[in-house]
Amino acid sequence: MAQAQQFKIKELESYTYKGVNRRGSKVDGEIKGTSIAEVKALLRQQGITPSGVKKKPKSLFGDGKKITALDIAIVTRQMATMLGAGVPLVQSIDLIANGSDNKNLRTLMQKISVKVQAGLPLSDTLREHPKYFDELYCDLVKSGEASGSLDQIFDRLAIYKEKSEALKSKIKKAMFYPAAVMVIASIVTAVLLIFVVPQFAEIFAGFGAELPAFTQFVLNISEGLQQYWWVVLAILVASFYTIKKMYSSNLKFRTAADALLLKLPVLGVILNKSAVARFARTLSTTFAAGVPLIEALESAAGASGNEIYKTAILFIREEVSSGNQMNLAMKQTDQFPEMVVQMVSIGEESGALDSMLSKVANIYEQEVDDAVDGLTALLEPVIMAVLGVVIGGLIVAMYLPIFSLGAVVG
């Protein structure tokens, strides 16, 4: 109980102050502290006589930018660099906090610094912020604390985070580009159908002749969209929300969706390669850090990012825990390429599994990079063709009656 109370540390909060400095000039500003009394004491130490100190109200829209995974990767690299240079742990954390222009990140690092200064292990402190530091991260830091090689662990973590974020960026690039173009195309098409086509419809009404079937078809779509655009929009939003909700909460749906994504042409190849790269990188990092293979496989399953690969990796874990070789278990899943299985087999025989897995990760990360570039080059003409057919089709539909009228007059 006494130890638990030792770590009930107040969090730093922002306070605004007004006062007079040593020169007699009026000053004001913002300062961090745990209480008004502490803030006043800090100000007096700085030669400022406070006349008013107030706690800064929290903004409804948040305070500063969000902390991203890339921010954590940068922090990890900074920690690795400073610890490797011999800078003490607490001082390293404080330097990162003071050097950050992101208020949320600065506050996070200050909270961690306070707890570590009070004697709480860094790994336990990081576990209090699972949104930014996952189990894998905290477990590796714990192993570094136990072995006295925290600088090496942070270096491995930095490489892992940097490679992971680069891989995520490539996957997002592969999926975002076509999605963004198709969304823009849909918006342009909707604007034409709702606002432009009706203008032509008024002109065609004065022709007194039967319109071409294609033109009439487009006009019918336009009329329906004008009346029920909100229904279409509501269906799209509801569908997106439902799919997202089911994917996050329903295991069967998520498994089926992940299996379908892996079978998609071109994109499926990229997702398969990225899953293999993520598996190899995670397993290499954890195993090299001294984590037992069984636990390392569990971490790799959690970091796989795909239910199909997660199931396969958990199967491998069960087989390995039963005494079987990992390469044989990988072969049974029919999920990993033969080259990967062979390299793992060589790694197991030579006792350099972590090094071999690192090479596998490098190979497949490069293959993902090349595949994404190839996908972008492939999609550009396809997207242009689709846009040409959709937009061009609307234009042709609107001008067909004019062409027909010209032929009748001629």
PDB file of C-alpha atoms in Angstrom, residues 92-101 105-110:
ATOM      1  CA  SER A  92      16.934  12.468 -22.093  1.00  0.00           C
ATOM      2  CA  ILE A  93      13.176  12.508 -21.475  1.00  0.00           C
ATOM      3  CA  ASP A  94      13.298  16.152 -20.323  1.00  0.00           C
ATOM      4  CA  LEU A  95      15.327  17.197 -23.378  1.00  0.00           C
ATOM      5  CA  ILE A  96      12.776  15.583 -25.700  1.00  0.00           C
ATOM      6  CA  ALA A  97       9.907  17.260 -23.830  1.00  0.00           C
ATOM      7  CA  ASN A  98      11.510  20.707 -23.926  1.00  0.00           C
ATOM      8  CA  GLY A  99      12.459  20.360 -27.580  1.00  0.00           C
ATOM      9  CA  SER A 100       9.004  19.375 -28.850  1.00  0.00           C
ATOM     10  CA  ASP A 101       6.682  21.945 -30.453  1.00  0.00           C
ATOM     11  CA  LEU A 105       3.671  15.321 -26.784  1.00  0.00           C
ATOM     12  CA  ARG A 106       5.496  17.701 -24.467  1.00  0.00           C
ATOM     13  CA  THR A 107       2.918  17.089 -21.718  1.00  0.00           C
ATOM     14  CA  LEU A 108       3.146  13.313 -22.230  1.00  0.00           C
ATOM     15  CA  MET A 109       6.933  13.325 -21.878  1.00  0.00           C
ATOM     16  CA  GLN A 110       6.721  15.558 -18.797  1.00  0.00           C
TER      17      GLN A 110
END
